[in-house]
mmCIF file of N, CA and C in Angstrom:
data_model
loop_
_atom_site.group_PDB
_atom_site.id
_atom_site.type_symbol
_atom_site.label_atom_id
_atom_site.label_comp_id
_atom_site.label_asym_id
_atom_site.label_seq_id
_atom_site.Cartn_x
_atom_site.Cartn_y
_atom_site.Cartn_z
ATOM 1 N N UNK A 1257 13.900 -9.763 3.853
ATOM 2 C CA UNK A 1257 12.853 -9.113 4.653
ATOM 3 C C UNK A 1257 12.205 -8.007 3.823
ATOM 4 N N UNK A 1258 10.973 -7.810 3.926
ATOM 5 C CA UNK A 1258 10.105 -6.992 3.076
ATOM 6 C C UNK A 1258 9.492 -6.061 4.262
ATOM 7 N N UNK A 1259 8.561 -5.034 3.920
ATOM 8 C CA UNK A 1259 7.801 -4.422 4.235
ATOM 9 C C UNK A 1259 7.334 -3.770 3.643
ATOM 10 N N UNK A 1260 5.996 -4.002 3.713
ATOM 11 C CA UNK A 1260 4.804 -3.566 3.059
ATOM 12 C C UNK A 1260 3.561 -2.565 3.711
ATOM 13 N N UNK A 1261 3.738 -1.203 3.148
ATOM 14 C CA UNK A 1261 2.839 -0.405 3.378
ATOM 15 C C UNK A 1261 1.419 0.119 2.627
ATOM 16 N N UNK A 1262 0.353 -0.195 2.808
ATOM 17 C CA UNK A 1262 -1.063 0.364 1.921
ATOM 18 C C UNK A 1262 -1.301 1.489 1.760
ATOM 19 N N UNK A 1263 -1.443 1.874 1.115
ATOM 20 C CA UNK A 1263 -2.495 3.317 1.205
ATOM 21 C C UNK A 1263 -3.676 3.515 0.288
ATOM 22 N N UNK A 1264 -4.542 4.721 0.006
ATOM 23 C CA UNK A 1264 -5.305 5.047 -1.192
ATOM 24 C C UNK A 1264 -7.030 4.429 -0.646
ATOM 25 N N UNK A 1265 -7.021 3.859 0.622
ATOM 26 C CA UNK A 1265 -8.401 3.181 1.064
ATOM 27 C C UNK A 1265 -9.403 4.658 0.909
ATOM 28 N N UNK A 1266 -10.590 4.123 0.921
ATOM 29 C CA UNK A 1266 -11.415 5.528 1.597
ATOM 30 C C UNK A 1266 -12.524 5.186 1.161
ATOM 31 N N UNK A 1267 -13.919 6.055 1.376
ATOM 32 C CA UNK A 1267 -15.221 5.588 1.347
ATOM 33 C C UNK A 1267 -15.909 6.262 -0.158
ATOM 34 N N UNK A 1268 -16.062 5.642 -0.644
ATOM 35 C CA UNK A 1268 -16.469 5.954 -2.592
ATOM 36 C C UNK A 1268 -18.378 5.180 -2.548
ATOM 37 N N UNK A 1269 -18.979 5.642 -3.485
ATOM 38 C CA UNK A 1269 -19.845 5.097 -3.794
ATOM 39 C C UNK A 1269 -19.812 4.284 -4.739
ATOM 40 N N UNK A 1270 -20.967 3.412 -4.496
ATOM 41 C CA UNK A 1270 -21.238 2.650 -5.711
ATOM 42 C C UNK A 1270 -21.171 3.135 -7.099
ATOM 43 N N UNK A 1271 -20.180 2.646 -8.134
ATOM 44 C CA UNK A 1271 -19.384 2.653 -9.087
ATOM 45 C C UNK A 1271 -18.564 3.675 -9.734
ATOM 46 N N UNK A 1272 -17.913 3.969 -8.471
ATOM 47 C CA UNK A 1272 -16.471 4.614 -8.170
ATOM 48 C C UNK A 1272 -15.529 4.023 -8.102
ATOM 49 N N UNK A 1273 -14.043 4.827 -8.420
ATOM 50 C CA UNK A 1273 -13.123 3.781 -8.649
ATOM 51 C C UNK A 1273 -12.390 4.298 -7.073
ATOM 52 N N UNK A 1274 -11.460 3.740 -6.725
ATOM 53 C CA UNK A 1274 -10.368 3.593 -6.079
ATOM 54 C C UNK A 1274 -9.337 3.285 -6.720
ATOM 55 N N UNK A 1275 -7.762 3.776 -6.273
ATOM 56 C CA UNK A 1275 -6.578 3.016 -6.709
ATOM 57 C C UNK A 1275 -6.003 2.466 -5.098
ATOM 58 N N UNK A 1276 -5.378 2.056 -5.107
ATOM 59 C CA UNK A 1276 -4.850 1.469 -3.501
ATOM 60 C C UNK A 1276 -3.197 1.194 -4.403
ATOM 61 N N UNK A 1277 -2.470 1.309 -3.188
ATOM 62 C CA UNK A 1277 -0.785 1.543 -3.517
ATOM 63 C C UNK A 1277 -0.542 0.941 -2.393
ATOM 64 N N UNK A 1278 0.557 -0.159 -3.151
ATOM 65 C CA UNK A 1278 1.531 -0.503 -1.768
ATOM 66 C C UNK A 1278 3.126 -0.430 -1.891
ATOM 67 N N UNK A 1279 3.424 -0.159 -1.014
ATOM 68 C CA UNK A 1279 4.987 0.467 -1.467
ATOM 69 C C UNK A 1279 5.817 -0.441 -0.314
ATOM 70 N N UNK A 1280 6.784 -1.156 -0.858
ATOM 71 C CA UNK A 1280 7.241 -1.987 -0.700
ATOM 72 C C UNK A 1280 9.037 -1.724 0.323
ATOM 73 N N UNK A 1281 9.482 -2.021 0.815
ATOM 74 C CA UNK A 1281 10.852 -1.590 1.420
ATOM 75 C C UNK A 1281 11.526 -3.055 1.039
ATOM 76 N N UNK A 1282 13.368 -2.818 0.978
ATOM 77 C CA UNK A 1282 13.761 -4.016 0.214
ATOM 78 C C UNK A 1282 14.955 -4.343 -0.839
ATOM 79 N N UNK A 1283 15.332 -4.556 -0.752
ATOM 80 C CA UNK A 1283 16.184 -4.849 -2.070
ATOM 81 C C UNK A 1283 15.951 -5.774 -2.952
ATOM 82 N N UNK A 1284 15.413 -7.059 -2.137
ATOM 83 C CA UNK A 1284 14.832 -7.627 -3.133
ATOM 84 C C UNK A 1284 13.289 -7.699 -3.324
ATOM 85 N N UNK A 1285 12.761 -6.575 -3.555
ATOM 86 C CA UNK A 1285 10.983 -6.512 -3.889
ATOM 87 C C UNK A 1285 10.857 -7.229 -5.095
ATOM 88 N N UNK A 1286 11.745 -7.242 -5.974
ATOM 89 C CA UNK A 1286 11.472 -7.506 -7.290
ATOM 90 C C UNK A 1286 11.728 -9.183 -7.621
ATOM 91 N N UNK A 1287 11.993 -9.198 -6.407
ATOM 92 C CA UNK A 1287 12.212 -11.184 -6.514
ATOM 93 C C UNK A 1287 10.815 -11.909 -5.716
ATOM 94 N N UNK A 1288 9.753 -11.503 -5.762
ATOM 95 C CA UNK A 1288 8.292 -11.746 -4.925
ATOM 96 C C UNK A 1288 7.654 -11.572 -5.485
ATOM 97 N N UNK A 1289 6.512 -12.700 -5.592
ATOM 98 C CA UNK A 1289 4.827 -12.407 -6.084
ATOM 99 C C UNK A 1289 4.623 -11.637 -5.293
ATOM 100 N N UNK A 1290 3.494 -10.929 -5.613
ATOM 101 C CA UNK A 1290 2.414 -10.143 -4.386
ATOM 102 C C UNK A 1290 1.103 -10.308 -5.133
ATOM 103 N N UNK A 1291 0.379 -9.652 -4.083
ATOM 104 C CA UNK A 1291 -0.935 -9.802 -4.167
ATOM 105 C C UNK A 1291 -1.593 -8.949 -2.900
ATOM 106 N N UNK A 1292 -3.138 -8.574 -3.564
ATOM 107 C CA UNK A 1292 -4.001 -7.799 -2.580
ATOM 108 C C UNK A 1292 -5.052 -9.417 -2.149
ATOM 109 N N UNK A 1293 -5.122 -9.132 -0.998
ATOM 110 C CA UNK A 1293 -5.991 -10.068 -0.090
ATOM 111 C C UNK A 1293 -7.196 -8.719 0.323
ATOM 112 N N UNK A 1294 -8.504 -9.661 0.828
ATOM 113 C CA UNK A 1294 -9.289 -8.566 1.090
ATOM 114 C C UNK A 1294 -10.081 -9.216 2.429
ATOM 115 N N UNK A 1295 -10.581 -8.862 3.290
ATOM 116 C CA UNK A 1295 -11.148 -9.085 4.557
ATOM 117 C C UNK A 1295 -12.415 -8.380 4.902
ATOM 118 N N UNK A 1296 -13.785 -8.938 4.620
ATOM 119 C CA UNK A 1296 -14.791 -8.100 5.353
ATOM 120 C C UNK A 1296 -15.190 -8.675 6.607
ATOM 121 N N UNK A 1297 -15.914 -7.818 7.567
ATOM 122 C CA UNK A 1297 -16.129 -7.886 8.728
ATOM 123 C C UNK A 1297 -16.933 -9.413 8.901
ATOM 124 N N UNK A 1298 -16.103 -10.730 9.895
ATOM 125 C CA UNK A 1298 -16.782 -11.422 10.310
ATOM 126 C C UNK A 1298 -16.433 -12.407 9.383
ATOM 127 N N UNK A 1299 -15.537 -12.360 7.991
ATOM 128 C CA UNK A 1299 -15.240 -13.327 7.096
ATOM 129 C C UNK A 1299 -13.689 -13.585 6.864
ATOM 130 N N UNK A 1300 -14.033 -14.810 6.403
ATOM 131 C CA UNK A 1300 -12.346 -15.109 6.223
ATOM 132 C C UNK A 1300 -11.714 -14.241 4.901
ATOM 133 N N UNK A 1301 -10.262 -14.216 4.861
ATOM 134 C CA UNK A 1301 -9.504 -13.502 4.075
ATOM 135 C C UNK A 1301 -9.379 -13.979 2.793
ATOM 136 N N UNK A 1302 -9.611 -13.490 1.925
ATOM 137 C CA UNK A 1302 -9.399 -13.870 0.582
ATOM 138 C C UNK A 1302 -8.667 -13.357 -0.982
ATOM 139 N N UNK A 1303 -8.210 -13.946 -1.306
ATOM 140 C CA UNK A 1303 -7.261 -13.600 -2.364
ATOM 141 C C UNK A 1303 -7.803 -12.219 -3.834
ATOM 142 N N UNK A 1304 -7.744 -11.512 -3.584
ATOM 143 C CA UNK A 1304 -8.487 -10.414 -4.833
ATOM 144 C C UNK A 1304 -8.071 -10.311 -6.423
ATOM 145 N N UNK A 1305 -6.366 -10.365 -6.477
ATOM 146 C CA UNK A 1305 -5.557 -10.419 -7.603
ATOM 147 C C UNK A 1305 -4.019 -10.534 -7.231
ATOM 148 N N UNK A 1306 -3.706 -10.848 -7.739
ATOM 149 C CA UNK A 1306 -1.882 -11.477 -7.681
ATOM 150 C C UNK A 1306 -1.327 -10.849 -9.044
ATOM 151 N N UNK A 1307 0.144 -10.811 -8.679
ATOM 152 C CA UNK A 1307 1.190 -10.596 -9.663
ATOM 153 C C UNK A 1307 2.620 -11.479 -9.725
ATOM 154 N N UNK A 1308 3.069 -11.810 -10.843
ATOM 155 C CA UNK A 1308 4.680 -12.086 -10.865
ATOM 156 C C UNK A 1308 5.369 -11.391 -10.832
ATOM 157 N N UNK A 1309 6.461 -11.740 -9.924
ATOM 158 C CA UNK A 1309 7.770 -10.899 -9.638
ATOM 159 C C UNK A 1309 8.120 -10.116 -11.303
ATOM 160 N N UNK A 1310 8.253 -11.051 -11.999
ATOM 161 C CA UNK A 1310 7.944 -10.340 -12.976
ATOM 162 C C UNK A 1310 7.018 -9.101 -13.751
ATOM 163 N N UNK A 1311 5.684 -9.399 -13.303
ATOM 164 C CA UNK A 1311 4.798 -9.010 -14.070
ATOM 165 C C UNK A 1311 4.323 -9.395 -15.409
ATOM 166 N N UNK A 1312 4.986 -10.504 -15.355
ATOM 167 C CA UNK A 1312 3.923 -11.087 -16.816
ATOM 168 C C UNK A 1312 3.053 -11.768 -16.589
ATOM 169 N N UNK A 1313 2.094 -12.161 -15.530
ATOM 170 C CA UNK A 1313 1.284 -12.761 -15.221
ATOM 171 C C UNK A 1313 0.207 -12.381 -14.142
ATOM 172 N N UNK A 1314 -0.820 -12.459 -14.153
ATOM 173 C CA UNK A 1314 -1.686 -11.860 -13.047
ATOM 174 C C UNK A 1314 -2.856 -12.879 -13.112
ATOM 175 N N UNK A 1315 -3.588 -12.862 -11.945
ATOM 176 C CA UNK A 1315 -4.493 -14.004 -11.732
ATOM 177 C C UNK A 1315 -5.617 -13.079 -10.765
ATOM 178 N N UNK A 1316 -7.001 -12.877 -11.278
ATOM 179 C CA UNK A 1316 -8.030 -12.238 -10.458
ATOM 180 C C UNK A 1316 -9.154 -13.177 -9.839
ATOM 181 N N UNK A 1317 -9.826 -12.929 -8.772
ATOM 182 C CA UNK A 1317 -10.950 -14.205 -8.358
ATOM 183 C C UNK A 1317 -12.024 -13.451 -9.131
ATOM 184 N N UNK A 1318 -12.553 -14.328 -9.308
ATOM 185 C CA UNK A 1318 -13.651 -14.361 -10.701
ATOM 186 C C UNK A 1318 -14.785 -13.087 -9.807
ATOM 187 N N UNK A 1319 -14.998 -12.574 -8.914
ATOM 188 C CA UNK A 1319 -15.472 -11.125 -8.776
ATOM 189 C C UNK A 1319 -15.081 -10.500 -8.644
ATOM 190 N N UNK A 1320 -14.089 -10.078 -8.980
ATOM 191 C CA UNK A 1320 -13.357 -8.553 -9.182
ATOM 192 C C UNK A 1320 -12.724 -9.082 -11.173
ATOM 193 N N UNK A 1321 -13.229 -9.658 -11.758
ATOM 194 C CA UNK A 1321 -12.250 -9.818 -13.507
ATOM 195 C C UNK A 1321 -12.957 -8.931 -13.448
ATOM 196 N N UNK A 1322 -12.414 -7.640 -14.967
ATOM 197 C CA UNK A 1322 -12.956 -6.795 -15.314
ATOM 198 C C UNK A 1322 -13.253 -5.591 -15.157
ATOM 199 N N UNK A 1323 -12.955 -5.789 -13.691
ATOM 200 C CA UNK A 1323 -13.246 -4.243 -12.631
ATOM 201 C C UNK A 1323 -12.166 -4.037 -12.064
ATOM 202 N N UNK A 1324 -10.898 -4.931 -11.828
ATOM 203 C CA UNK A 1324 -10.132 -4.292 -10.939
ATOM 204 C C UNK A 1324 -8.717 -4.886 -11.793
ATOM 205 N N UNK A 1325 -7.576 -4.008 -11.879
ATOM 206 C CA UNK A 1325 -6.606 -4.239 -12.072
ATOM 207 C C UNK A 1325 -5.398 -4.276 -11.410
ATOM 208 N N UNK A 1326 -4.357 -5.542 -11.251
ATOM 209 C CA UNK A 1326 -3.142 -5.277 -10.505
ATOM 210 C C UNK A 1326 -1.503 -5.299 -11.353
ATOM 211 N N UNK A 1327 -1.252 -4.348 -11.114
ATOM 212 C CA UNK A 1327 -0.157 -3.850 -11.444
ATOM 213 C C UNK A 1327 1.198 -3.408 -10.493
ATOM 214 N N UNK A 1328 2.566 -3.637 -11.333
ATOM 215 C CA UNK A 1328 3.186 -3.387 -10.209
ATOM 216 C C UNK A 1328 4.449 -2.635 -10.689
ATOM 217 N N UNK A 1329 5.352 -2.030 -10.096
ATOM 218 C CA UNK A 1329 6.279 -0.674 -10.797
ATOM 219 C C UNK A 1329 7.568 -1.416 -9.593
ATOM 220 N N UNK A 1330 8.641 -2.321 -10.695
ATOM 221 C CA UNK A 1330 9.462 -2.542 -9.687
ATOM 222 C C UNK A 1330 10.328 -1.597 -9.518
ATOM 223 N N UNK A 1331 10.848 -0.973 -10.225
ATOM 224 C CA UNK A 1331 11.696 0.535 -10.292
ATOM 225 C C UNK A 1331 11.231 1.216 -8.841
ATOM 226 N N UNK A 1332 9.818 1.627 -8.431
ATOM 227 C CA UNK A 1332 8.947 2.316 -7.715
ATOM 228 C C UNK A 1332 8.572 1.153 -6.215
ATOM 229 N N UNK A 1333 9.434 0.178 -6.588
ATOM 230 C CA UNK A 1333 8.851 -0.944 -5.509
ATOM 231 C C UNK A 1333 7.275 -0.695 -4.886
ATOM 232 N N UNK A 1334 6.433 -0.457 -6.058
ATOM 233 C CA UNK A 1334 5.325 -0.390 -5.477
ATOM 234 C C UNK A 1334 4.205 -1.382 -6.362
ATOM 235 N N UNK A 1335 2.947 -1.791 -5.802
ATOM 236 C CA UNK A 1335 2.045 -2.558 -6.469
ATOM 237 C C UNK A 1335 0.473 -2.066 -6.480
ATOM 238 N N UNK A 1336 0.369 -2.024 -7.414
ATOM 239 C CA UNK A 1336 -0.930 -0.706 -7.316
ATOM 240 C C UNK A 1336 -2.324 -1.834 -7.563
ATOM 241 N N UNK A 1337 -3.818 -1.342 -7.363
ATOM 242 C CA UNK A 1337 -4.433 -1.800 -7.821
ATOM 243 C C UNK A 1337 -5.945 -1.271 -7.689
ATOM 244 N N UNK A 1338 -5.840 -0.474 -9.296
ATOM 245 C CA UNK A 1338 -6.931 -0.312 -9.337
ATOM 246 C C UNK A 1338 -8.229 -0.802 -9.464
ATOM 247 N N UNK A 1339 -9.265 -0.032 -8.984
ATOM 248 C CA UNK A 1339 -10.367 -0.659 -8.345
ATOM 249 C C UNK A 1339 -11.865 0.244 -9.611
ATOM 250 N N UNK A 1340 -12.365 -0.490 -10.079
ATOM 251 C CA UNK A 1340 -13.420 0.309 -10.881
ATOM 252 C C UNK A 1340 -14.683 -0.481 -10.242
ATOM 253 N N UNK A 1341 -15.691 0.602 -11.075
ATOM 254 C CA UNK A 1341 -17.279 -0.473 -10.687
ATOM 255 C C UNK A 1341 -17.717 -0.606 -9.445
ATOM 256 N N UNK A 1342 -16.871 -0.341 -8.701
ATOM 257 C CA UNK A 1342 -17.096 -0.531 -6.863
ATOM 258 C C UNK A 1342 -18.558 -0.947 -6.651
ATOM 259 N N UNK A 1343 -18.648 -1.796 -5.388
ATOM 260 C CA UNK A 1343 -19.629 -2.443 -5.536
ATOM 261 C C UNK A 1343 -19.833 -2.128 -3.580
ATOM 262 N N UNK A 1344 -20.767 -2.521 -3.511
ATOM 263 C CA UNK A 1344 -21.074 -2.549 -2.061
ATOM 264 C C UNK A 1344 -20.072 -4.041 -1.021
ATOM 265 N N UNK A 1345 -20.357 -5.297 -1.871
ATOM 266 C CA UNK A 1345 -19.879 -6.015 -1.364
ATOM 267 C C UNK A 1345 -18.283 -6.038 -1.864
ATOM 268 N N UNK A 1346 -17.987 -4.928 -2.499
ATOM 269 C CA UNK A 1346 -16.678 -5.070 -2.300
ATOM 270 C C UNK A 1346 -15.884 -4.244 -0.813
ATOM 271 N N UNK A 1347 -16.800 -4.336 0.159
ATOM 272 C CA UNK A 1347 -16.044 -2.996 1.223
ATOM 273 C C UNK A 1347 -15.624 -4.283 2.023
ATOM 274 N N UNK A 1348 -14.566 -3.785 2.133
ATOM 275 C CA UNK A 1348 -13.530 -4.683 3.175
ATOM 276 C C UNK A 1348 -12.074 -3.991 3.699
ATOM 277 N N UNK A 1349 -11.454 -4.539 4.768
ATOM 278 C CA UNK A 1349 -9.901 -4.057 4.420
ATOM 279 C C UNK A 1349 -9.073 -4.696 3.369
ATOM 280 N N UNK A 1350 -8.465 -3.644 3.058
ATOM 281 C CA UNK A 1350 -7.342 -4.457 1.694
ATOM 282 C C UNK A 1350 -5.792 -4.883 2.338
ATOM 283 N N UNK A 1351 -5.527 -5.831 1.806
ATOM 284 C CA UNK A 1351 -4.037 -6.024 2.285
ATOM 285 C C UNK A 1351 -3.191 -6.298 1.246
ATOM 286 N N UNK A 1352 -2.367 -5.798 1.557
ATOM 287 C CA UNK A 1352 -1.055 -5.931 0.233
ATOM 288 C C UNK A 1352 -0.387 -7.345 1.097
ATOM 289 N N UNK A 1353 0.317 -8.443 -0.036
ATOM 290 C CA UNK A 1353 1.008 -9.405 0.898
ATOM 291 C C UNK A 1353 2.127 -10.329 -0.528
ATOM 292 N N UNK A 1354 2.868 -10.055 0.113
ATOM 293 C CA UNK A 1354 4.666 -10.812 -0.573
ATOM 294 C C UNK A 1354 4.503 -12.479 -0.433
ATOM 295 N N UNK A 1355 4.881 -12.925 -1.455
ATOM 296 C CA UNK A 1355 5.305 -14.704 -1.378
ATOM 297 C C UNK A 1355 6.414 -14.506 -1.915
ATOM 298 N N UNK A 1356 7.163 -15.585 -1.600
ATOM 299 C CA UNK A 1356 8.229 -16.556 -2.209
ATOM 300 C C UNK A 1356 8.667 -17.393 -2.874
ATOM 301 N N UNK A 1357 7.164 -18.020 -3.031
ATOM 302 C CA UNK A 1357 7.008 -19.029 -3.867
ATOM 303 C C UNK A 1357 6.723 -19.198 -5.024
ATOM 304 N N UNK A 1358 7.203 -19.916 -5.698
ATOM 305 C CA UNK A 1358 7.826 -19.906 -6.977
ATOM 306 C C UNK A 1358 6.435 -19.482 -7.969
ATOM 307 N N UNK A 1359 5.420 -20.456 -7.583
ATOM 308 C CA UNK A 1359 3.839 -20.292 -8.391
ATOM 309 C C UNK A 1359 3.355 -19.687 -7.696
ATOM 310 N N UNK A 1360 2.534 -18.625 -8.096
ATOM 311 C CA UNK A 1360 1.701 -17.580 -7.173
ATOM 312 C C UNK A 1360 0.787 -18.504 -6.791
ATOM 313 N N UNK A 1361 0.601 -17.863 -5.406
ATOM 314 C CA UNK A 1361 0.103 -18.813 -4.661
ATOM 315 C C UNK A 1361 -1.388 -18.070 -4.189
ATOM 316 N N UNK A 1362 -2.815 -18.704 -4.109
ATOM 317 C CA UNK A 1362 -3.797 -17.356 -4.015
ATOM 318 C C UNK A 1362 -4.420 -17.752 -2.613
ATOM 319 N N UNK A 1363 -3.614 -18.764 -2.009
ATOM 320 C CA UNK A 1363 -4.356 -18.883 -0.314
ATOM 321 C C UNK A 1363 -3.140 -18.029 0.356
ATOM 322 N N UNK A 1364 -4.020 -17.676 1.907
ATOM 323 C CA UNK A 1364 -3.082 -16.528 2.270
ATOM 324 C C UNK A 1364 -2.018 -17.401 3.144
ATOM 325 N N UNK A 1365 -1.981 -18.593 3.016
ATOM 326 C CA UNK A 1365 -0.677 -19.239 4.146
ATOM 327 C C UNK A 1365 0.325 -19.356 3.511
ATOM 328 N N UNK A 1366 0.416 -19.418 2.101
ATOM 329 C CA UNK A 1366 2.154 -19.445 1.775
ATOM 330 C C UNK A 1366 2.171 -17.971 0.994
ATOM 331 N N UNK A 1367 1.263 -16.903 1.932
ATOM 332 C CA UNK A 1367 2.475 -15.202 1.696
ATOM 333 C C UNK A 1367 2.994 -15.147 2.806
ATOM 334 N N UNK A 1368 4.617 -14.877 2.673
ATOM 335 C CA UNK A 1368 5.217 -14.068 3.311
ATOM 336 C C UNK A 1368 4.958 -13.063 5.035
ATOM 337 N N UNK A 1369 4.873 -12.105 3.477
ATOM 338 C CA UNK A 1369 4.688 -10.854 4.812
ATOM 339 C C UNK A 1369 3.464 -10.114 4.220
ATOM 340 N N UNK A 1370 2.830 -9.059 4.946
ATOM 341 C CA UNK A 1370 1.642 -8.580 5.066
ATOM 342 C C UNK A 1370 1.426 -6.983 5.285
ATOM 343 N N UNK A 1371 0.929 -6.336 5.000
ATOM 344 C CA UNK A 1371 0.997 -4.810 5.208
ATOM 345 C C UNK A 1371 0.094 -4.818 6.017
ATOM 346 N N UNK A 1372 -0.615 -3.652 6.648
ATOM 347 C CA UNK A 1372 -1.496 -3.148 8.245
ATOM 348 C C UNK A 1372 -2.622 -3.371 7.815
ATOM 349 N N UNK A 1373 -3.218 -3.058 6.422
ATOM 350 C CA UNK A 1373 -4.658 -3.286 5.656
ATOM 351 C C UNK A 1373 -4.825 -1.539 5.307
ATOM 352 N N UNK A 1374 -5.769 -1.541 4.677
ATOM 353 C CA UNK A 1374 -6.481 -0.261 4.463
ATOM 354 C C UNK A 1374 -7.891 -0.183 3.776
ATOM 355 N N UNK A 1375 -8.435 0.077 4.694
ATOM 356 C CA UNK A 1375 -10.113 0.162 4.716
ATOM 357 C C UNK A 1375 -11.042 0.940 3.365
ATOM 358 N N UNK A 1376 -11.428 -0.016 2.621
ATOM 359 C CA UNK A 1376 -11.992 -0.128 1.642
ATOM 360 C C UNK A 1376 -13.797 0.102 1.655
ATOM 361 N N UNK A 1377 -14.753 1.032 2.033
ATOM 362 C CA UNK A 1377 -16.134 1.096 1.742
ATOM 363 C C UNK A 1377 -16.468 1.761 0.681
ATOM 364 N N UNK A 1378 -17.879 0.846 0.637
ATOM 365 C CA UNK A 1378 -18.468 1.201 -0.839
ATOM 366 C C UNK A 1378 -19.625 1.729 -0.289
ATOM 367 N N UNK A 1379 -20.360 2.792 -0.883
ATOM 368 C CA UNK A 1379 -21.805 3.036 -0.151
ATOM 369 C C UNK A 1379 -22.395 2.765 -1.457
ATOM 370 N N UNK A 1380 -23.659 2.373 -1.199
ATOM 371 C CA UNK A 1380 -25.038 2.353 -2.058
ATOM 372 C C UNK A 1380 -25.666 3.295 -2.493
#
């Protein structure tokens, strides 16, 4: 059993960074992919960047390469991910979310568990 908490959301302008933190509860955090999912109003949920339990591997959707990085501190059971370049259409809620499965997985039906979200705007 996991649990996953967000924080670090808040309202930035256009090409401002954000970091967003999720801090994890657990003993075994360090045996789970994760990944930030992102949700804007009225759209379906979608995959932003992933990590290996490890951390030797990370996978971004081709609008956020370049601008946003995910990282994760298993010592700190936490998974961070910074956010550069901010964009308008990047405002959404963010969600931190745990898998099990062996290949990171970037649709949201085979994660786990899920944190509350934390509200991500960009102004123009």
């Amino acid at each position: 059993q996991v649990q996953l908490v967000e924080s670090g959301g808040g309202l930035v302008q256009a090409g401002g960074s954000l970091r967003l933190s999720c801090a994890a509860s657990g003993r075994t955090f360090s045996s789970y992919n994760m990944a930030w999912f992102r949700q804007a109003p009225g759209k379906e949920r979608h995959i932003v960047a992933a990590i290996t339990s490890s951390g030797g591997y990370t996978y971004y959707a081709d609008s956020v390469k370049g601008r946003f990085t995910i990282s994760r501190d298993i010592a700190k059971n936490t998974v961070d991910l910074q956010m550069n370049s901010l964009k308008p259409e990047d405002t959404a809620v963010y969600y931190c979310a745990a898998s099990t499965r062996v290949v990171v997985p970037t649709d949201s039906l085979n994660y786990n568990y899920w944190g509350q979200g934390t509200q991500v705007t960009v102004s123009s």
